[in-house]
Coordinates of C-alpha atoms and ligand atoms in Angstrom, one line a residue:
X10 CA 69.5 72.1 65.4
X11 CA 73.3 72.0 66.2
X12 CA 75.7 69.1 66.0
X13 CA 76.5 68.1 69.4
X14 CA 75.9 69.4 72.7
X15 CA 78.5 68.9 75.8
X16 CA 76.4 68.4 79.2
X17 CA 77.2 67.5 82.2
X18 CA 80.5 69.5 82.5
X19 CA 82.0 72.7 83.9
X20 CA 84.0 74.8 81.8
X21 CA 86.7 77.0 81.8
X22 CA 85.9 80.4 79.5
X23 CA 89.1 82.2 80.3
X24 CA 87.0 84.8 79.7
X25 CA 88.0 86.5 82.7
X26 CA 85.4 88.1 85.4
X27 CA 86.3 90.2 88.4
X28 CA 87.5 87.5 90.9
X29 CA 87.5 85.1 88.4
X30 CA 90.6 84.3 86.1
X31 CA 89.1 81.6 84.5
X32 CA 86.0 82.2 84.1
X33 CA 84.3 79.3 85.1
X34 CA 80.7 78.0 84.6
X35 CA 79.9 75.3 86.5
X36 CA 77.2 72.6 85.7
X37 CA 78.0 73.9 82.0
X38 CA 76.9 72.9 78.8
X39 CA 78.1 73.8 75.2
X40 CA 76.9 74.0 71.9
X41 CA 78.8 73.0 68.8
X42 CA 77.6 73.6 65.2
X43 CA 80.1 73.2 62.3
X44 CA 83.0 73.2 63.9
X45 CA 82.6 76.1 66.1
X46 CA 81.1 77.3 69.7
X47 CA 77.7 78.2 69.4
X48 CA 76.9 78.8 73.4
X49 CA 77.9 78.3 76.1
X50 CA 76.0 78.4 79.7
X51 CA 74.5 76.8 82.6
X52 CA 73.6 73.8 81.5
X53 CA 69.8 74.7 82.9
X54 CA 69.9 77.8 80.4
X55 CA 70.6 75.9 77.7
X56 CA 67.5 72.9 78.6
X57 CA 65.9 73.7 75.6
X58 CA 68.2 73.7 72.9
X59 CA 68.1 70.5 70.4
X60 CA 71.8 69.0 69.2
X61 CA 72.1 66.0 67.1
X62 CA 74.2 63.8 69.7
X63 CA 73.9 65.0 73.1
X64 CA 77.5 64.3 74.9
X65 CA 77.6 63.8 78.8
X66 CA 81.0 64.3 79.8
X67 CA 80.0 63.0 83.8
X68 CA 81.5 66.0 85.5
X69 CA 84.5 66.8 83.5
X70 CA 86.6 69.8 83.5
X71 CA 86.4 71.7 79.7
X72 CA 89.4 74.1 78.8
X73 CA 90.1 75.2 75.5
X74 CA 92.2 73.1 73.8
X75 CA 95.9 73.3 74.7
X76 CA 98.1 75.5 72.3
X77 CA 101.7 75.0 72.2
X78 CA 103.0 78.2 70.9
X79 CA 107.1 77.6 71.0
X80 CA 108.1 74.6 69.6
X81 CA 110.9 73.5 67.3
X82 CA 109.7 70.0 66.6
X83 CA 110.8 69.3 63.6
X84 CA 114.4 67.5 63.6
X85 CA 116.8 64.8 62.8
X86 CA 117.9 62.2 65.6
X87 CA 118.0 63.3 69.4
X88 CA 120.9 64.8 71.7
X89 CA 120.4 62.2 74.4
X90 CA 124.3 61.7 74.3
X91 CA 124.8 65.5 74.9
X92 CA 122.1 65.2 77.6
X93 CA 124.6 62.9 79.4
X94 CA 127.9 64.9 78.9
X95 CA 125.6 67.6 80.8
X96 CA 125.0 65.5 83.9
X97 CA 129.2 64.9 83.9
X98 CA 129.7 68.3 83.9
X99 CA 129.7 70.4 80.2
X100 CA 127.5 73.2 80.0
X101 CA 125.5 74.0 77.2
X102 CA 127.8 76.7 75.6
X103 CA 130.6 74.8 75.9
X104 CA 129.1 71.9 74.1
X105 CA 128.0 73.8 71.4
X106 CA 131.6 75.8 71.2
X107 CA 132.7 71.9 70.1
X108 CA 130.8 71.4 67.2
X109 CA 128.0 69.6 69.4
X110 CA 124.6 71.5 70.4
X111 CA 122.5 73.1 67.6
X112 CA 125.0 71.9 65.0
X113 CA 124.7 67.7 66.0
X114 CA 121.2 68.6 65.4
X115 CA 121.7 70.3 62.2
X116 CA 123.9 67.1 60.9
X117 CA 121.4 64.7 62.1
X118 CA 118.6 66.7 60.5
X119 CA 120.6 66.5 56.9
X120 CA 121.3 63.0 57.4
X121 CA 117.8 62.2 57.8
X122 CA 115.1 61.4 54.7
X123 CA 112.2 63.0 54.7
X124 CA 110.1 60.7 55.3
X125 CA 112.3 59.5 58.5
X126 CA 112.1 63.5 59.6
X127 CA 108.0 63.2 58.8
X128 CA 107.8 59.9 60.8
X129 CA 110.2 61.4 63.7
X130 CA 108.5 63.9 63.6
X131 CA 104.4 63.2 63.7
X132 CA 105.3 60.6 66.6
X133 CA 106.3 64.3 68.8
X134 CA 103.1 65.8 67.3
X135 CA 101.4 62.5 68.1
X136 CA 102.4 63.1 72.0
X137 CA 101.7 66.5 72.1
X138 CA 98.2 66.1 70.7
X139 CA 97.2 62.9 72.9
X140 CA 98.3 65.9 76.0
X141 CA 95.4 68.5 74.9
X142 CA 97.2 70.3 72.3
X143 CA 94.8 71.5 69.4
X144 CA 96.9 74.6 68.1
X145 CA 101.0 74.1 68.1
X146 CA 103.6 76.9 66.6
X147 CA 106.4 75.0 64.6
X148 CA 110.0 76.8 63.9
X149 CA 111.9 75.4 61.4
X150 CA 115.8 76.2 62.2
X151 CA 117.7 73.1 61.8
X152 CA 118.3 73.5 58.4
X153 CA 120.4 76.7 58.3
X154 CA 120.9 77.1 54.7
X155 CA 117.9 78.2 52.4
X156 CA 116.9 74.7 50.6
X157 CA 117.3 72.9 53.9
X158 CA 115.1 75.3 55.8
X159 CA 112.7 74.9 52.8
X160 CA 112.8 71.2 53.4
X161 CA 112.1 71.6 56.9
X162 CA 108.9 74.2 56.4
X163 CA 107.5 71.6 53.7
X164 CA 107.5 68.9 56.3
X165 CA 105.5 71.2 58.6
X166 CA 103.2 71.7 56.0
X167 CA 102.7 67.8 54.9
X168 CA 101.6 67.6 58.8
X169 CA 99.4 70.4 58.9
X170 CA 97.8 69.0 55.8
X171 CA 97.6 65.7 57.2
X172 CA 97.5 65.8 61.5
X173 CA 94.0 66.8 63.6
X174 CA 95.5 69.8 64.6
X175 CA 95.9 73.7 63.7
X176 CA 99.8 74.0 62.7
X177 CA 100.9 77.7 63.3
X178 CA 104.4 77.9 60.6
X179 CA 107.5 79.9 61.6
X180 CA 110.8 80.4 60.0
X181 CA 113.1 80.4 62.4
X182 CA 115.9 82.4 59.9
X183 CA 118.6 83.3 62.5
X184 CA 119.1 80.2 65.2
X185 CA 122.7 79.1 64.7
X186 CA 125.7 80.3 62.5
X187 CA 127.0 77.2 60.6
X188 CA 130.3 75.8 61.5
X189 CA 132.9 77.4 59.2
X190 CA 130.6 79.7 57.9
X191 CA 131.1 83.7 56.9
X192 CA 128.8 85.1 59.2
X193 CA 127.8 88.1 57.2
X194 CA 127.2 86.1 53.5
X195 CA 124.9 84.0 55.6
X196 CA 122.8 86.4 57.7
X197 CA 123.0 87.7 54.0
X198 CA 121.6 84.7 52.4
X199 CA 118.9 84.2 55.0
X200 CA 118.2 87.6 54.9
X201 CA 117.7 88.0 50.6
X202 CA 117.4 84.6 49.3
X203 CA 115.5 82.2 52.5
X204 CA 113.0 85.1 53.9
X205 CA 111.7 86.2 50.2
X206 CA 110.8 82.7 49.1
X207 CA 109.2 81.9 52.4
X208 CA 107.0 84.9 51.8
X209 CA 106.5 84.1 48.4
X210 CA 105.1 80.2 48.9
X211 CA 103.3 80.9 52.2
X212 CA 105.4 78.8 54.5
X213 CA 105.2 80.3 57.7
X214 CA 103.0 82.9 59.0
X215 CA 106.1 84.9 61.4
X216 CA 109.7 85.2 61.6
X217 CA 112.2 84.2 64.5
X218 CA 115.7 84.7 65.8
X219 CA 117.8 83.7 68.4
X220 CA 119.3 87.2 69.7
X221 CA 122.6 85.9 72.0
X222 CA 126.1 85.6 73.0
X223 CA 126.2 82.2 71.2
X224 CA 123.9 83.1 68.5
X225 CA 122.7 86.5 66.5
X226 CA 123.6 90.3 67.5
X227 CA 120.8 92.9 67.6
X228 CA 122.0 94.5 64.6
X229 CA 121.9 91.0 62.5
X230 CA 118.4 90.8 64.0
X231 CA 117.1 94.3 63.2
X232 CA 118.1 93.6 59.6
X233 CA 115.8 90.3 59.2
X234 CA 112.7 91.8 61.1
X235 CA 113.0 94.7 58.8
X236 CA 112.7 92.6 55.9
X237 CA 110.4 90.5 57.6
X238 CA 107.9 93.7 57.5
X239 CA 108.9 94.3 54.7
X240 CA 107.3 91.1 53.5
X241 CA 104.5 91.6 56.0
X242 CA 105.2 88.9 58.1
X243 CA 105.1 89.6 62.4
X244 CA 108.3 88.7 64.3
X245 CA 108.8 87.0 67.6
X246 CA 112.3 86.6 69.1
X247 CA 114.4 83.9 71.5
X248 CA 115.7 87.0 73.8
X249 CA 117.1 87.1 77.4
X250 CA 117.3 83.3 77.6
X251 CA 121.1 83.1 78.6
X252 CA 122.1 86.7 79.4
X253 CA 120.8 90.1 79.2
X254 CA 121.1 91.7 75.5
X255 CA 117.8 93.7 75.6
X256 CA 116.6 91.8 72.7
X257 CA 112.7 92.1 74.2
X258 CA 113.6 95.6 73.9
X259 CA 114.3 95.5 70.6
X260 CA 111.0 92.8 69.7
X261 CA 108.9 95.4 71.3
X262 CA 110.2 97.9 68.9
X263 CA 109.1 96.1 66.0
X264 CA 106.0 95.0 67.6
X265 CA 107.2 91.6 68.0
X266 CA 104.1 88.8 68.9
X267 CA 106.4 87.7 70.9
X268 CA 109.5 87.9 73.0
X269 CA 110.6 84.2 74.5
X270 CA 112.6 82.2 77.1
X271 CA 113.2 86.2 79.2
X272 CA 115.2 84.9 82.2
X273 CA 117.0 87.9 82.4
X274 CA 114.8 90.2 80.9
X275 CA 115.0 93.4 83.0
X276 CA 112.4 96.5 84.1
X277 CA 112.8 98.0 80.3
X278 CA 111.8 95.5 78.5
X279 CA 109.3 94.5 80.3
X280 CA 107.8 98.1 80.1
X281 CA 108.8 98.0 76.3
X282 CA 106.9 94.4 76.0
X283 CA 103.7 95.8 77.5
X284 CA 104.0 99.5 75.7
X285 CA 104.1 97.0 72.4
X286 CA 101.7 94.3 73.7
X287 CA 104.3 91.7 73.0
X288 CA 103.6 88.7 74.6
X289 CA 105.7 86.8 77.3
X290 CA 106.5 82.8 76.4
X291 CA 107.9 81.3 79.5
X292 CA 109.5 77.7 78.5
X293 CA 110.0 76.5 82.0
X294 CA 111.5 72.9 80.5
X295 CA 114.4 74.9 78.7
X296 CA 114.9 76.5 82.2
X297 CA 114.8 72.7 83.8
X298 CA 116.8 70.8 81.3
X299 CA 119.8 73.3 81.5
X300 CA 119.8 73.5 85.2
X301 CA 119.2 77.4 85.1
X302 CA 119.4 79.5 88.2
X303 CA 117.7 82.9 87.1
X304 CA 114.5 82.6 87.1
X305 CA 112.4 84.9 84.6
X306 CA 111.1 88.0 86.0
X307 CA 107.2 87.1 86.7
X308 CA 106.5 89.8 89.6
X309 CA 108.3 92.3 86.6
X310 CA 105.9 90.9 84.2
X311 CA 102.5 91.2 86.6
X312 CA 103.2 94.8 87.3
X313 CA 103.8 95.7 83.9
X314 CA 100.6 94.1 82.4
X315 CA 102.0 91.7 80.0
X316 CA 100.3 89.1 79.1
X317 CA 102.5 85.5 79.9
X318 CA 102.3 82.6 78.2
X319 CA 103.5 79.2 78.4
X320 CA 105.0 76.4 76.1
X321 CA 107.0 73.1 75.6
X322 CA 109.6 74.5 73.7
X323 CA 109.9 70.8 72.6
X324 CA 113.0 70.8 70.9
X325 CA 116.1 68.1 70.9
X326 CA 118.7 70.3 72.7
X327 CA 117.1 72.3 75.8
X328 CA 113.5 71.0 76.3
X329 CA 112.7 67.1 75.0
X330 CA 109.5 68.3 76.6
X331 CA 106.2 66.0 75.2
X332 CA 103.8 66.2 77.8
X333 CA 101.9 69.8 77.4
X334 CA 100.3 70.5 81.1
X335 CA 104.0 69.9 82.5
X336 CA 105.1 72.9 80.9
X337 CA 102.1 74.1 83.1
X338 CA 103.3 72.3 86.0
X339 CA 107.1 73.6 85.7
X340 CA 105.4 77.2 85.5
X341 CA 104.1 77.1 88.7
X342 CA 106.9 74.6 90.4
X343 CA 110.1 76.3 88.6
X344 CA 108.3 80.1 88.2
X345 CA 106.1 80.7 90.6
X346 CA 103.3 81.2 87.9
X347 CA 99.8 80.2 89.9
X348 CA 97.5 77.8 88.9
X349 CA 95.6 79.9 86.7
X350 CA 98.2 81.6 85.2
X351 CA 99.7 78.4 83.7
X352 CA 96.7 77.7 82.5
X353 CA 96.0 81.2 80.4
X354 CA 99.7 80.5 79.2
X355 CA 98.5 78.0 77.6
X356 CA 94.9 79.2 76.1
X357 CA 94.3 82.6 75.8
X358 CA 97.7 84.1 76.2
X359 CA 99.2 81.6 73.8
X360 CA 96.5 82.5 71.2
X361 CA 97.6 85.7 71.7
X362 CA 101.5 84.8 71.0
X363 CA 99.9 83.4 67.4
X364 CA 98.1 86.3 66.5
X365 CA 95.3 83.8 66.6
X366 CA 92.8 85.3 69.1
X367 CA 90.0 85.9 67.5
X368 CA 89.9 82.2 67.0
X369 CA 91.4 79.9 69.6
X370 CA 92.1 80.4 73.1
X371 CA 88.9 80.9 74.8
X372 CA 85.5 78.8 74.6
X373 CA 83.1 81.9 73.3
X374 CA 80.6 81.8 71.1
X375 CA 82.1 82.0 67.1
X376 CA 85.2 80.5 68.2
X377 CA 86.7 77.3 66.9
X378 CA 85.2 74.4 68.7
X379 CA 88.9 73.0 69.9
X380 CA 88.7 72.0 73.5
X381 CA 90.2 69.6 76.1
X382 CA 88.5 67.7 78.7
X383 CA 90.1 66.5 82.0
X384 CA 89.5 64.5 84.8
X385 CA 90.0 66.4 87.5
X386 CA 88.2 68.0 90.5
X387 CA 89.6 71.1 90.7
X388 CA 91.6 73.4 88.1
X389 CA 94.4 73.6 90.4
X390 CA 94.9 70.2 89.2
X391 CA 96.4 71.3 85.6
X392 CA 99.3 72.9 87.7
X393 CA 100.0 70.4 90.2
X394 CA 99.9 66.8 88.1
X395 CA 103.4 66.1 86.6
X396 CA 102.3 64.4 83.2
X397 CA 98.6 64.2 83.4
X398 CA 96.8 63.7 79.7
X399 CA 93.2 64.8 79.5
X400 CA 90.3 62.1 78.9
X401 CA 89.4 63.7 75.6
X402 CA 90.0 66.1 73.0
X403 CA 88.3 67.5 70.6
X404 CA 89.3 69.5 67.1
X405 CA 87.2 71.7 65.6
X406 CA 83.8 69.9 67.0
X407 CA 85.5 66.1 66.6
X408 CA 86.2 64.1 68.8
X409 CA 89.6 62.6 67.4
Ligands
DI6_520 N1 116.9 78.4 72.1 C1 116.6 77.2 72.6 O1 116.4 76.9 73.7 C2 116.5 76.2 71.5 N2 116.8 77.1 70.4 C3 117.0 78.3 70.8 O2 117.2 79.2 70.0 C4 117.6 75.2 71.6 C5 117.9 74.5 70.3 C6 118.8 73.4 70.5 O3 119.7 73.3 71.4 O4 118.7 72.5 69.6
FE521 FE1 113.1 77.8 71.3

């Protein structure tokens, strides 16, 4: 006898069929046992079955639950000030050039107790959760010296110990050069003290940069996914966000997860992305917060074959995003994603960003049961609401 069975419901697989990106099963029902999917089907095929608590969800729409896989969520204090010196004129480079940006974060961050930065913190987790999300990536990268990244990764891990939901860890080793500080001894440090004892105490399960102008050069970001392999831990990159430095290019070439932000990602890289299977993460709110013009290359992306995903990107400076399915929203609205796309950027295609498909990201048989449930008549409707928060959610067969 299973657990629970969900009636009354039709269900979104994304399980794709021909004509069919979602893979829907109307008048659905689905088995749980232990945690995991044991069936799903018409909900006459499965008459017979025998579940310990039989669940009518009245109609509902069922996705898998939402996974957020490009956040940074983890931080001191907010940049609601900067926000303002933005509307008044002040671009985002220019306000980091002055000390402000990344660094105001970084200050904050260090100012902050740990238990303030847990609190701050689990109230954004909090949010995203109550919008569908059951799996969420976390970067560290406000710390920006060894112990203070350290700091940061422990926190993640105190909330995936403690939250109803599956925390994905990153270190997030290259984001911002201190102010002051010798470039090369850092990218040094990061590089030979930071990466090894990540490795070493399990902290995060990739690596990250952020390859730019502003930020990290290619050859500063070869150096840490070489020793990231070296380590054996994947890479995923924030590349062609602001200008064109072929850092997808240079993801794909160490078989990067992923390659993120891509505004002005161009015909190579997307051919390199798909050659490598590297996955797109579109982070429309970064694109809306800083008022960007160039929008990221989708029709370049469809021809290619590469998979696209979608996230929040929730992070203090470029995307105080908290509401999940608007990232899905600005997808469509901002970049002309459809309906169904936004919604595979944020199920199977961001499952596929985690390295976690064999798990998450689709409601088959064997996987976890994680799943949203929405009140909605048609899935259109988790592209076109701005804000809209499911009726339910449920974690690993709980309702939570
Ligand atoms: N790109 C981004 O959009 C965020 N980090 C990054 O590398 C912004 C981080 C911030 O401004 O605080
Ligand atoms: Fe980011």
């Amino acid at each position: 006898m299973w657990d629970r069975l969900l009636t009354d419901c039709h269900v979104l697989t994304m399980v794709p069929t021909p004509g069919d990106p979602l893979g829907v099963v109307r008048n659905a029902a689905i088995g749980i046992h232990e945690g995991r999917i044991v069936r799903v089907g018409r909900r006459t095929e499965l008459a017979g079955t025998r579940a310990a608590e039989v669940v009518p969800l009245g109609g509902a729409f069922v996705t898998p639950g939402l996974i957020d896989c490009h956040t940074h969520l983890v931080f001191g204090g907010t940049r609601a000030a900067e926000h303002a010196m933005r509307r008044a004129g002040a671009t985002y480079e220019e306000i980091a050039a002055a000390g402000g940006g990344i660094a105001s974060t970084v200050r904050a961050t260090a100012a902050a107790s740990v238990t303030e930065l847990l609190d701050q913190s689990r109230a954004r987790l909090h949010a995203l959760i109550r919008g569908g999300v059951t799996t969420v990536e976390i970067k560290s990268g406000y710390g920006l010296d060894p112990a203070s990244e350290l700091r940061l990764l422990n926190i993640v891990r105190t909330l995936a110990r403690s939250e109803p939901v599956r925390i994905v860890p990153t270190l997030l080793a290259l984001h911002a050069l201190p102010q002051g500080a010798d470039r090369a001894a850092f990218v040094e440090r990061m590089i030979e003290d930071l990466l090894p004892t990540v490795a070493r105490l399990g902290l995060a399960t990739s690596v990250d940069a952020f390859c730019e102008g502003i930020a990290f050069t290619h050859a500063e970001t070869e150096r840490l996914f070489e020793a990231a392999a070296a380590h054996g831990l994947p890479v995923r990159l924030h590349a062609e966000q602001l200008s064109n430095s072929n850092g997808a290019a240079l993801a794909a070439r160490h078989q990067a997860l992923s390659a993120d932000h891509l505004e002005h990602l161009d015909e190579a890289g997307a051919a390199a992305m798909a050659a490598a299977g590297t996955v797109a993460v579109l982070l429309p709110g970064a694109f809306y917060t800083l008022r960007e013009t160039k929008r990221p290359p989708v029709d370049l992306l469809r021809r290619h074959k590469v998979r696209i995903a979608v996230a929040s990107d929730c992070n203090p400076g470029t995307s105080p995003c908290l509401v999940p399915q608007l990232a899905m929203n600005m997808a469509c609205t901002l970049f002309g994603l459809t309906p169904e796309e936004a919604i595979a950027g944020m199920t199977v295609n961001a499952a596929h960003a985690l390295g976690l498909a064999g798990e998450v990201g689709t409601l088959q048989p064997g996987k976890a049961a994680d799943l949203a449930v929405w009140r909605i008549a048609e899935p259109q409707e988790l592209g076109y609401w701005l804000g809209l928060m499911p009726e339910r959610r449920i974690f690993r067969g709980q309702d939570q």
